[in-house]
CSV table of N, CA and C and ligand atoms in Angstrom, one decimal:
chain,number,residue,atom,x,y,z
A,1,SER,N,-40.0,63.9,25.7
A,1,SER,CA,-40.9,64.0,27.3
A,1,SER,C,-41.1,65.7,27.2
A,2,GLY,N,-42.3,66.2,27.9
A,2,GLY,CA,-41.8,67.6,28.4
A,2,GLY,C,-42.4,68.7,27.4
A,3,GLU,N,-43.2,68.3,26.3
A,3,GLU,CA,-43.0,68.6,24.8
A,3,GLU,C,-44.6,68.8,25.1
A,4,SER,N,-44.9,69.1,26.1
A,4,SER,CA,-47.0,68.6,25.9
A,4,SER,C,-47.1,70.7,26.3
A,5,VAL,N,-46.3,71.2,27.2
A,5,VAL,CA,-46.1,72.4,27.7
A,5,VAL,C,-46.5,73.7,26.7
A,6,ALA,N,-47.0,74.3,27.3
A,6,ALA,CA,-47.7,75.3,25.8
A,6,ALA,C,-46.0,76.0,25.5
A,7,LYS,N,-46.8,77.2,24.7
A,7,LYS,CA,-45.4,77.5,23.7
A,7,LYS,C,-45.4,79.0,23.3
A,8,THR,N,-44.5,79.4,23.1
A,8,THR,CA,-45.1,80.8,22.2
A,8,THR,C,-44.0,80.8,21.7
A,9,VAL,N,-44.0,81.3,20.0
A,9,VAL,CA,-42.2,81.8,19.5
A,9,VAL,C,-42.2,83.5,18.6
A,10,TRP,N,-41.4,84.2,19.4
A,10,TRP,CA,-41.1,85.1,18.4
A,10,TRP,C,-40.5,85.2,18.0
A,11,ARG,N,-39.9,85.5,16.6
A,11,ARG,CA,-39.0,86.3,15.7
A,11,ARG,C,-39.1,87.4,15.4
A,12,LEU,N,-37.8,87.7,15.7
A,12,LEU,CA,-37.8,89.4,15.4
A,12,LEU,C,-35.9,89.8,14.8
A,13,ASP,N,-35.6,91.0,13.7
A,13,ASP,CA,-35.1,90.7,13.8
A,13,ASP,C,-34.0,91.6,14.1
A,14,VAL,N,-32.4,92.0,14.4
A,14,VAL,CA,-32.3,93.8,14.9
A,14,VAL,C,-31.6,94.1,14.0
A,15,ALA,N,-31.1,95.4,14.3
A,15,ALA,CA,-29.7,95.9,12.9
A,15,ALA,C,-28.8,95.8,13.1
A,16,ASN,N,-28.7,95.7,15.2
A,16,ASN,CA,-27.1,96.7,15.6
A,16,ASN,C,-27.5,95.6,17.1
A,17,GLU,N,-26.3,96.7,18.0
A,17,GLU,CA,-26.6,96.1,19.8
A,17,GLU,C,-27.2,96.5,19.9
A,18,GLU,N,-27.8,98.4,19.6
A,18,GLU,CA,-28.1,98.6,20.1
A,18,GLU,C,-30.1,98.9,20.4
A,19,GLU,N,-30.6,97.9,19.1
A,19,GLU,CA,-31.4,97.0,18.9
A,19,GLU,C,-31.6,96.2,19.8
A,20,THR,N,-30.7,95.9,20.0
A,20,THR,CA,-30.6,93.4,20.8
A,20,THR,C,-30.9,94.4,22.4
A,21,ALA,N,-29.8,95.5,22.3
A,21,ALA,CA,-30.4,96.3,24.0
A,21,ALA,C,-31.8,97.0,24.6
A,22,ALA,N,-32.1,97.5,23.3
A,22,ALA,CA,-33.7,98.2,23.8
A,22,ALA,C,-34.9,97.1,23.4
A,23,LEU,N,-34.1,96.1,23.1
A,23,LEU,CA,-35.6,94.8,23.0
A,23,LEU,C,-35.2,94.3,24.0
A,24,ALA,N,-34.4,94.3,24.8
A,24,ALA,CA,-33.8,93.8,26.4
A,24,ALA,C,-34.5,94.1,27.5
A,25,ARG,N,-34.2,95.6,26.9
A,25,ARG,CA,-35.9,97.0,28.0
A,25,ARG,C,-36.7,96.3,28.1
A,26,GLU,N,-37.6,96.7,26.8
A,26,GLU,CA,-38.5,96.2,26.3
A,26,GLU,C,-38.5,94.7,27.6
A,27,LEU,N,-38.1,94.0,27.4
A,27,LEU,CA,-38.8,92.1,28.1
A,27,LEU,C,-38.6,92.8,29.4
A,28,ALA,N,-37.7,93.4,29.6
A,28,ALA,CA,-37.6,93.6,31.5
A,28,ALA,C,-38.9,93.7,31.6
A,29,THR,N,-39.5,95.0,31.4
A,29,THR,CA,-40.9,94.9,31.9
A,29,THR,C,-42.0,93.9,32.2
A,30,LEU,N,-41.1,92.8,31.5
A,30,LEU,CA,-42.9,91.3,31.3
A,30,LEU,C,-41.6,90.0,32.9
A,31,LEU,N,-40.8,90.6,32.9
A,31,LEU,CA,-40.4,90.1,34.5
A,31,LEU,C,-40.5,91.0,35.9
A,32,ARG,N,-40.5,88.8,36.8
A,32,ARG,CA,-41.1,89.6,38.3
A,32,ARG,C,-39.9,88.3,38.5
A,33,ALA,N,-40.2,88.4,40.7
A,33,ALA,CA,-39.2,87.4,40.8
A,33,ALA,C,-39.5,86.0,41.1
A,34,GLY,N,-38.4,85.2,40.3
A,34,GLY,CA,-38.8,84.1,40.4
A,34,GLY,C,-39.1,83.4,39.1
A,35,ASP,N,-38.9,84.3,38.1
A,35,ASP,CA,-38.9,84.1,36.9
A,35,ASP,C,-37.0,83.8,36.3
A,36,LEU,N,-37.0,83.1,34.8
A,36,LEU,CA,-36.2,82.2,34.1
A,36,LEU,C,-35.4,82.8,32.9
A,37,VAL,N,-34.3,82.9,32.9
A,37,VAL,CA,-34.7,82.9,31.0
A,37,VAL,C,-33.1,83.3,30.5
A,38,ALA,N,-33.7,82.6,30.4
A,38,ALA,CA,-32.9,80.8,29.4
A,38,ALA,C,-31.9,82.4,28.3
A,39,LEU,N,-30.5,82.5,28.0
A,39,LEU,CA,-30.2,82.8,27.1
A,39,LEU,C,-28.5,82.3,26.2
A,40,ALA,N,-29.1,81.6,24.9
A,40,ALA,CA,-28.7,80.9,23.8
A,40,ALA,C,-28.6,81.0,22.4
A,41,GLY,N,-27.0,80.6,21.9
A,41,GLY,CA,-26.7,81.5,21.3
A,41,GLY,C,-25.0,81.2,20.6
A,42,ASP,N,-24.0,81.3,20.0
A,42,ASP,CA,-23.1,80.8,19.7
A,42,ASP,C,-22.2,82.2,20.7
A,43,LEU,N,-20.8,81.7,20.8
A,43,LEU,CA,-20.3,82.8,21.0
A,43,LEU,C,-20.3,83.9,20.9
A,44,GLY,N,-19.6,85.2,21.3
A,44,GLY,CA,-20.1,86.0,20.8
A,44,GLY,C,-21.5,87.0,20.0
A,45,ALA,N,-22.9,85.5,20.0
A,45,ALA,CA,-23.9,86.6,19.7
A,45,ALA,C,-24.4,87.5,19.8
A,46,GLY,N,-24.3,88.0,21.6
A,46,GLY,CA,-24.4,88.6,22.2
A,46,GLY,C,-25.9,88.1,23.5
A,47,LYS,N,-25.4,87.4,24.1
A,47,LYS,CA,-25.7,87.3,25.1
A,47,LYS,C,-25.6,88.2,26.4
A,48,THR,N,-24.0,88.2,26.5
A,48,THR,CA,-23.9,88.8,27.8
A,48,THR,C,-24.5,90.6,27.5
A,49,THR,N,-23.9,90.3,26.4
A,49,THR,CA,-25.1,91.8,25.8
A,49,THR,C,-26.1,92.1,25.9
A,50,PHE,N,-27.1,91.9,26.2
A,50,PHE,CA,-28.7,91.2,26.5
A,50,PHE,C,-28.5,91.6,27.9
A,51,ALA,N,-28.0,90.3,28.6
A,51,ALA,CA,-28.5,90.5,29.8
A,51,ALA,C,-27.7,91.3,30.7
A,52,ARG,N,-27.1,92.4,30.0
A,52,ARG,CA,-26.1,93.6,30.5
A,52,ARG,C,-27.7,94.7,30.7
A,53,ALA,N,-28.3,94.8,29.4
A,53,ALA,CA,-29.3,96.0,28.6
A,53,ALA,C,-30.6,95.1,29.7
A,54,LEU,N,-30.8,94.3,29.6
A,54,LEU,CA,-31.6,93.9,30.8
A,54,LEU,C,-30.7,93.9,32.5
A,55,ILE,N,-29.9,93.9,32.6
A,55,ILE,CA,-29.9,94.1,34.5
A,55,ILE,C,-30.0,96.4,34.6
A,56,ARG,N,-29.3,95.9,33.8
A,56,ARG,CA,-29.8,97.8,33.3
A,56,ARG,C,-30.3,98.5,34.1
A,57,THR,N,-31.7,97.9,32.9
A,57,THR,CA,-33.3,98.0,33.3
A,57,THR,C,-33.8,97.8,34.4
A,58,LEU,N,-33.3,96.5,35.6
A,58,LEU,CA,-34.4,96.3,36.9
A,58,LEU,C,-33.5,96.5,38.0
A,59,LEU,N,-31.7,96.7,37.3
A,59,LEU,CA,-31.3,97.9,38.2
A,59,LEU,C,-31.5,99.0,37.8
A,60,GLU,N,-32.2,99.7,37.0
A,60,GLU,CA,-32.7,101.1,37.1
A,60,GLU,C,-30.9,101.4,37.2
A,61,ASP,N,-30.1,100.9,37.0
A,61,ASP,CA,-28.9,101.7,37.0
A,61,ASP,C,-28.3,102.2,35.6
A,62,PRO,N,-27.7,102.9,34.2
A,62,PRO,CA,-27.8,102.3,33.4
A,62,PRO,C,-26.5,102.4,32.7
A,63,THR,N,-25.5,102.4,34.1
A,63,THR,CA,-23.8,103.1,33.2
A,63,THR,C,-23.5,101.3,34.0
A,64,LEU,N,-24.3,100.5,35.2
A,64,LEU,CA,-24.0,99.5,35.4
A,64,LEU,C,-22.9,98.2,34.9
A,65,GLU,N,-22.0,98.3,35.6
A,65,GLU,CA,-20.8,97.6,34.4
A,65,GLU,C,-21.6,96.0,34.4
A,66,ALA,N,-21.8,94.9,34.6
A,66,ALA,CA,-21.7,93.9,34.7
A,66,ALA,C,-21.4,93.4,33.4
A,67,PRO,N,-20.5,92.6,34.0
A,67,PRO,CA,-19.2,92.5,33.5
A,67,PRO,C,-20.1,90.2,32.7
A,68,SER,N,-18.6,89.6,32.0
A,68,SER,CA,-19.3,88.3,31.8
A,68,SER,C,-18.9,87.3,33.0
A,69,PRO,N,-20.1,86.8,33.5
A,69,PRO,CA,-19.5,85.8,34.7
A,69,PRO,C,-18.9,84.7,34.2
A,70,THR,N,-18.7,84.0,33.2
A,70,THR,CA,-18.0,82.9,32.9
A,70,THR,C,-17.5,81.9,33.6
A,71,PHE,N,-16.5,83.2,34.0
A,71,PHE,CA,-15.7,82.3,35.0
A,71,PHE,C,-15.9,82.1,36.8
A,72,THR,N,-16.9,83.4,37.2
A,72,THR,CA,-17.3,82.6,38.7
A,72,THR,C,-18.7,82.5,39.0
A,73,LEU,N,-19.5,81.9,36.8
A,73,LEU,CA,-20.1,80.8,37.3
A,73,LEU,C,-21.7,81.7,37.3
A,74,MET,N,-21.8,82.4,38.3
A,74,MET,CA,-22.7,83.1,38.0
A,74,MET,C,-22.3,84.4,39.7
A,75,GLN,N,-23.0,86.2,39.4
A,75,GLN,CA,-23.3,87.2,39.7
A,75,GLN,C,-24.8,87.8,39.7
A,76,THR,N,-24.5,87.9,41.5
A,76,THR,CA,-25.5,89.0,41.7
A,76,THR,C,-26.1,90.1,42.0
A,77,TYR,N,-27.7,90.5,41.1
A,77,TYR,CA,-27.1,92.4,41.4
A,77,TYR,C,-28.2,91.9,42.4
A,78,GLU,N,-28.4,93.7,43.0
A,78,GLU,CA,-29.7,93.7,44.0
A,78,GLU,C,-29.7,95.3,43.6
A,79,GLY,N,-30.4,96.1,43.7
A,79,GLY,CA,-31.4,96.7,43.5
A,79,GLY,C,-32.2,98.0,43.1
A,80,ALA,N,-33.0,98.5,43.4
A,80,ALA,CA,-34.2,99.3,42.8
A,80,ALA,C,-35.4,98.3,42.9
A,81,GLY,N,-35.1,96.8,44.2
A,81,GLY,CA,-36.3,95.8,44.6
A,81,GLY,C,-36.4,95.6,43.7
A,82,ALA,N,-35.2,94.6,42.7
A,82,ALA,CA,-34.7,93.7,41.9
A,82,ALA,C,-34.0,93.1,43.1
A,83,ARG,N,-33.6,91.7,42.7
A,83,ARG,CA,-32.6,91.0,42.7
A,83,ARG,C,-32.7,90.3,41.4
A,84,VAL,N,-31.2,90.4,41.5
A,84,VAL,CA,-31.1,89.3,39.2
A,84,VAL,C,-29.8,88.7,39.3
A,85,VAL,N,-29.6,87.1,39.4
A,85,VAL,CA,-28.6,86.4,39.3
A,85,VAL,C,-28.2,86.3,38.0
A,86,HIS,N,-27.2,86.4,37.7
A,86,HIS,CA,-26.6,86.3,35.6
A,86,HIS,C,-25.9,85.1,35.7
A,87,ALA,N,-26.0,84.5,34.7
A,87,ALA,CA,-25.5,82.8,35.5
A,87,ALA,C,-24.6,83.1,34.0
A,88,ASP,N,-23.8,82.3,33.3
A,88,ASP,CA,-23.0,81.6,32.3
A,88,ASP,C,-22.5,79.9,32.0
A,89,PHE,N,-22.4,79.4,32.1
A,89,PHE,CA,-23.0,77.6,31.9
A,89,PHE,C,-21.8,76.9,31.1
A,90,TYR,N,-21.6,78.3,30.6
A,90,TYR,CA,-20.4,77.6,29.3
A,90,TYR,C,-19.1,76.8,29.8
A,91,ARG,N,-19.2,76.8,31.5
A,91,ARG,CA,-17.1,76.5,32.1
A,91,ARG,C,-18.0,75.4,32.5
A,92,LEU,N,-19.3,74.9,33.1
A,92,LEU,CA,-19.9,74.3,33.9
A,92,LEU,C,-19.3,73.1,33.5
A,93,GLU,N,-19.3,72.2,34.0
A,93,GLU,CA,-19.2,70.7,34.2
A,93,GLU,C,-20.3,69.6,34.6
A,94,SER,N,-20.1,70.2,35.6
A,94,SER,CA,-21.3,69.0,36.2
A,94,SER,C,-22.2,70.1,37.1
A,95,ALA,N,-23.9,69.4,37.7
A,95,ALA,CA,-25.4,69.9,38.3
A,95,ALA,C,-24.4,70.1,39.0
A,96,ALA,N,-23.7,69.0,39.5
A,96,ALA,CA,-22.7,69.4,41.3
A,96,ALA,C,-21.9,70.7,41.3
A,97,GLU,N,-21.4,71.0,41.0
A,97,GLU,CA,-20.3,72.5,40.9
A,97,GLU,C,-21.9,74.0,41.2
A,98,LEU,N,-23.1,73.7,41.0
A,98,LEU,CA,-24.1,74.1,41.3
A,98,LEU,C,-24.3,74.2,43.3
A,99,ALA,N,-24.3,73.5,42.8
A,99,ALA,CA,-24.7,73.5,45.0
A,99,ALA,C,-23.1,74.1,45.4
A,100,GLY,N,-22.0,73.8,45.0
A,100,GLY,CA,-21.5,74.6,45.3
A,100,GLY,C,-21.1,76.2,45.1
A,101,VAL,N,-22.1,76.7,44.6
A,101,VAL,CA,-22.0,78.5,44.8
A,101,VAL,C,-22.7,78.3,45.2
A,102,GLY,N,-23.3,78.4,45.9
A,102,GLY,CA,-24.5,78.6,46.2
A,102,GLY,C,-25.6,78.8,45.2
A,103,TRP,N,-26.4,77.8,44.6
A,103,TRP,CA,-26.7,78.1,43.4
A,103,TRP,C,-28.4,78.2,43.5
A,104,GLU,N,-29.1,77.2,44.8
A,104,GLU,CA,-30.6,78.0,45.0
A,104,GLU,C,-30.5,78.9,46.2
A,105,GLU,N,-29.4,79.5,47.4
A,105,GLU,CA,-29.9,80.2,47.7
A,105,GLU,C,-30.1,81.8,46.9
A,106,ALA,N,-29.5,81.3,45.4
A,106,ALA,CA,-28.5,82.9,45.2
A,106,ALA,C,-30.1,83.5,44.1
A,107,VAL,N,-30.5,82.2,43.9
A,107,VAL,CA,-32.1,82.2,43.3
A,107,VAL,C,-33.1,81.8,43.6
A,108,GLU,N,-33.2,82.4,44.9
A,108,GLU,CA,-34.4,82.5,45.5
A,108,GLU,C,-34.8,84.2,45.5
A,109,ASP,N,-36.0,83.5,45.3
A,109,ASP,CA,-36.7,85.1,44.7
A,109,ASP,C,-35.8,86.0,44.0
A,110,ALA,N,-35.1,85.3,43.0
A,110,ALA,CA,-34.1,86.3,42.0
A,110,ALA,C,-34.8,86.2,40.6
A,111,ILE,N,-34.9,87.5,40.0
A,111,ILE,CA,-34.4,86.9,38.4
A,111,ILE,C,-33.7,86.4,37.6
A,112,VAL,N,-33.6,85.8,37.3
A,112,VAL,CA,-32.0,84.7,37.1
A,112,VAL,C,-32.8,84.4,35.9
A,113,LEU,N,-30.9,85.1,34.7
A,113,LEU,CA,-30.5,85.3,33.1
A,113,LEU,C,-29.7,84.2,33.4
A,114,ALA,N,-29.5,83.5,32.1
A,114,ALA,CA,-28.6,82.6,32.6
A,114,ALA,C,-28.4,82.0,31.0
A,115,GLU,N,-26.7,82.6,30.5
A,115,GLU,CA,-25.9,81.7,29.7
A,115,GLU,C,-25.5,80.5,29.2
A,116,TRP,N,-26.3,79.8,28.0
A,116,TRP,CA,-26.0,78.0,27.5
A,116,TRP,C,-26.4,77.5,29.3
A,117,ALA,N,-27.8,78.0,29.7
A,117,ALA,CA,-28.8,77.3,30.5
A,117,ALA,C,-28.9,76.2,30.1
A,118,GLU,N,-29.0,75.3,29.0
A,118,GLU,CA,-28.7,74.0,28.0
A,118,GLU,C,-27.7,72.6,28.4
A,119,ARG,N,-26.4,74.1,29.3
A,119,ARG,CA,-25.0,72.7,29.9
A,119,ARG,C,-25.9,72.2,31.5
A,120,ALA,N,-27.3,72.9,31.3
A,120,ALA,CA,-27.6,72.5,33.1
A,120,ALA,C,-29.1,72.3,33.1
A,121,ARG,N,-29.1,71.4,32.6
A,121,ARG,CA,-31.1,71.7,31.5
A,121,ARG,C,-31.5,71.2,32.1
A,122,GLU,N,-31.0,70.5,33.6
A,122,GLU,CA,-33.1,69.9,34.2
A,122,GLU,C,-33.2,71.4,35.3
A,123,ALA,N,-31.6,72.0,35.8
A,123,ALA,CA,-32.1,73.7,37.1
A,123,ALA,C,-33.0,73.9,35.4
A,124,PHE,N,-33.5,74.0,33.8
A,124,PHE,CA,-34.1,74.7,33.3
A,124,PHE,C,-34.7,74.4,32.5
A,125,SER,N,-35.3,73.4,32.8
A,125,SER,CA,-36.6,72.4,31.5
A,125,SER,C,-38.3,72.9,31.8
A,126,GLY,N,-38.3,74.5,32.9
A,126,GLY,CA,-39.6,74.6,33.5
A,126,GLY,C,-40.6,76.1,32.5
A,127,ASP,N,-41.6,76.6,33.0
A,127,ASP,CA,-41.8,77.7,32.8
A,127,ASP,C,-40.8,78.3,32.8
A,128,ARG,N,-40.0,79.0,31.1
A,128,ARG,CA,-39.0,79.2,30.8
A,128,ARG,C,-39.3,80.7,29.1
A,129,LEU,N,-39.0,82.1,30.2
A,129,LEU,CA,-38.2,82.6,28.6
A,129,LEU,C,-37.1,82.4,27.7
A,130,GLU,N,-36.9,81.6,26.7
A,130,GLU,CA,-35.6,81.8,26.0
A,130,GLU,C,-35.4,82.2,25.6
A,131,VAL,N,-34.5,83.7,24.4
A,131,VAL,CA,-34.1,84.2,24.1
A,131,VAL,C,-32.9,83.5,23.0
A,132,ARG,N,-32.6,83.0,22.1
A,132,ARG,CA,-32.1,82.4,20.8
A,132,ARG,C,-32.0,83.7,19.7
A,133,LEU,N,-29.7,83.9,20.1
A,133,LEU,CA,-29.3,85.4,19.2
A,133,LEU,C,-28.6,84.3,18.2
A,134,SER,N,-29.4,84.7,16.9
A,134,SER,CA,-28.7,84.1,16.1
A,134,SER,C,-28.0,85.0,15.0
A,135,PHE,N,-26.8,84.9,14.1
A,135,PHE,CA,-26.2,85.0,13.9
A,135,PHE,C,-26.6,85.7,12.5
A,136,ALA,N,-27.2,87.1,11.2
A,136,ALA,CA,-27.1,87.1,10.0
A,136,ALA,C,-26.1,87.0,9.6
A,137,GLU,N,-26.2,86.7,8.1
A,137,GLU,CA,-25.8,86.9,7.4
A,137,GLU,C,-25.7,88.9,6.7
A,138,ALA,N,-26.2,89.0,6.7
A,138,ALA,CA,-25.8,90.6,6.0
A,138,ALA,C,-25.8,91.1,5.9
A,139,ASP,N,-25.0,90.9,7.7
A,139,ASP,CA,-24.2,92.0,7.5
A,139,ASP,C,-23.8,91.7,9.5
A,140,ASP,N,-22.6,92.1,10.5
A,140,ASP,CA,-22.1,91.8,10.6
A,140,ASP,C,-22.3,91.8,12.3
A,141,ARG,N,-22.8,93.1,12.5
A,141,ARG,CA,-24.0,93.4,13.6
A,141,ARG,C,-25.6,92.7,13.4
A,142,ALA,N,-25.8,92.3,12.7
A,142,ALA,CA,-27.2,92.0,12.6
A,142,ALA,C,-28.0,90.3,13.1
A,143,ARG,N,-28.4,90.7,13.7
A,143,ARG,CA,-28.9,89.4,14.7
A,143,ARG,C,-30.1,88.9,14.5
A,144,ARG,N,-30.6,87.9,14.2
A,144,ARG,CA,-32.1,87.3,14.6
A,144,ARG,C,-32.7,86.6,16.3
A,145,LEU,N,-33.4,87.6,16.9
A,145,LEU,CA,-33.8,86.7,18.0
A,145,LEU,C,-35.3,86.1,17.7
A,146,THR,N,-34.7,85.0,18.3
A,146,THR,CA,-35.8,84.1,18.4
A,146,THR,C,-36.8,83.8,19.9
A,147,VAL,N,-38.1,84.3,20.4
A,147,VAL,CA,-38.1,84.5,22.1
A,147,VAL,C,-38.8,83.6,22.3
A,148,SER,N,-38.6,82.6,22.8
A,148,SER,CA,-39.9,81.5,23.5
A,148,SER,C,-40.3,81.8,25.1
A,149,GLY,N,-41.2,81.6,25.0
A,149,GLY,CA,-42.4,81.0,26.4
A,149,GLY,C,-42.5,79.7,26.5
A,150,TYR,N,-42.5,79.1,27.0
A,150,TYR,CA,-42.6,78.2,27.6
A,150,TYR,C,-43.2,77.9,29.1
A,151,GLY,N,-44.5,77.4,28.8
A,151,GLY,CA,-45.4,77.4,29.9
A,151,GLY,C,-46.6,78.0,30.6
A,152,ALA,N,-46.6,79.3,31.8
A,152,ALA,CA,-46.2,80.3,32.0
A,152,ALA,C,-46.4,81.8,30.9
A,153,PHE,N,-44.8,80.9,30.6
A,153,PHE,CA,-44.7,82.8,29.8
A,153,PHE,C,-44.8,81.6,28.5
A,154,ALA,N,-45.8,81.4,28.3
A,154,ALA,CA,-46.5,81.6,26.9
A,154,ALA,C,-47.5,83.1,26.3
A,155,ALA,N,-48.4,82.8,27.9
A,155,ALA,CA,-49.5,83.4,27.9
A,155,ALA,C,-49.1,85.3,27.7
A,156,ARG,N,-47.7,85.0,28.4
A,156,ARG,CA,-47.0,86.2,28.3
A,156,ARG,C,-46.2,87.0,27.6
A,157,LEU,N,-46.2,85.9,27.1
A,157,LEU,CA,-44.9,86.0,25.5
A,157,LEU,C,-46.3,87.3,24.7
A,158,ALA,N,-47.6,85.9,24.0
A,158,ALA,CA,-47.9,86.3,23.7
A,158,ALA,C,-48.2,87.7,24.0
A,159,ALA,N,-49.6,87.8,25.0
A,159,ALA,CA,-49.7,89.0,25.6
A,159,ALA,C,-48.8,90.9,25.2
A,160,PHE,N,-47.1,90.1,25.5
A,160,PHE,CA,-45.9,91.4,24.6
A,160,PHE,C,-45.5,90.8,23.9
A,161,LYS,N,-46.2,90.3,22.9
A,161,LYS,CA,-45.4,90.5,21.4
A,161,LYS,C,-46.6,91.6,21.0
A,162,ALA,N,-47.8,90.6,21.0
A,162,ALA,CA,-49.8,91.8,20.3
A,162,ALA,C,-48.9,93.2,21.0
A,163,LEU,N,-48.9,93.3,22.2
A,163,LEU,CA,-49.5,94.9,22.1
A,163,LEU,C,-47.1,95.3,21.4
A,164,TYR,N,-46.4,94.8,21.4
A,164,TYR,CA,-45.5,94.8,20.3
A,164,TYR,C,-45.5,96.2,19.5
A,165,GLU,N,-46.0,94.9,18.7
A,165,GLU,CA,-46.7,95.3,17.1
A,165,GLU,C,-47.7,95.6,16.9
A,166,PHE,N,-48.5,95.7,18.2
A,166,PHE,CA,-49.2,96.6,17.7
A,166,PHE,C,-48.9,98.6,17.9
A,167,LEU,N,-48.2,98.9,18.4
A,167,LEU,CA,-47.8,100.3,19.0
A,167,LEU,C,-46.2,101.0,18.5
B,201,LIG,P1,-22.1,85.6,24.1
B,201,LIG,O1,-22.0,86.8,25.0
B,201,LIG,O2,-23.4,85.3,23.4
B,201,LIG,O3,-20.8,85.4,23.3
B,201,LIG,P2,-21.6,89.0,23.7
B,201,LIG,O4,-23.0,89.5,24.8
B,201,LIG,O5,-20.4,88.9,24.4
B,201,LIG,O6,-21.7,87.9,23.0
B,201,LIG,O7,-20.3,89.7,22.1
B,201,LIG,C1,-21.3,90.1,21.8
B,201,LIG,C2,-21.3,91.2,20.5
B,201,LIG,O8,-21.0,91.3,19.3
B,201,LIG,C3,-20.2,92.1,21.6
B,201,LIG,O9,-18.5,92.4,21.1
B,201,LIG,C4,-20.8,92.7,20.5
B,201,LIG,O10,-20.9,94.7,20.9
B,201,LIG,C5,-20.8,92.9,19.2
B,201,LIG,N1,-22.2,92.7,18.9
B,201,LIG,C6,-22.5,93.5,16.9
B,201,LIG,N2,-23.8,93.1,17.1
B,201,LIG,C7,-24.7,93.2,18.0
B,201,LIG,C8,-25.6,92.8,17.7
B,201,LIG,N3,-26.9,93.2,17.5
B,201,LIG,N4,-26.1,92.3,19.1
B,201,LIG,C9,-26.1,91.4,20.6
B,201,LIG,N5,-23.9,92.3,20.5
B,201,LIG,C10,-23.6,92.7,19.1
B,202,LIG,MG1,-21.6,85.2,27.1
């Protein structure tokens, strides 16, 4: 069910953490209030690293700390005209916990970045950008990034990819 939704998939390989951050900074230009970005991948793959670079760009603060929200479930940032919610559902036990932390109010008019979004699937099945980071065999600093745009993000990601590959 739900698989009739439009989808664009873009795969690219990065050599190190700086290249991951650079891609996050580029993708930041695609995002606006109300958008949802699901960050997927195993522990240590680089989800938080990617989110931190995105947050720093959106908040226009290159030294912002942006720690992992594993224990707080979510962290809200505001600045430079942007509102960003960074969530990590690794420890989420049930969707009811989301209500407990005021999720609905927090994400209103925010750009939402969610690690382990698959653990709260009902909240993340609609239009969204998904960035999956996978370890590469070659080198422990290399990663494969699979960026998927679902629904309204399919066309936006396709346009972005075409521009990125052209430049
Ligand atoms: P996750 O949130 O997926 O568990 P983190 O971002 O917290 O992962 O940790 C990723 C770790 O891997 C960091 O220590 C980071 O420095 C390191 N790293 C090495 N190469 C890369 C890369 N290409 N992209 C992202 N992180 C990388
Ligand atoms: Mg993390």
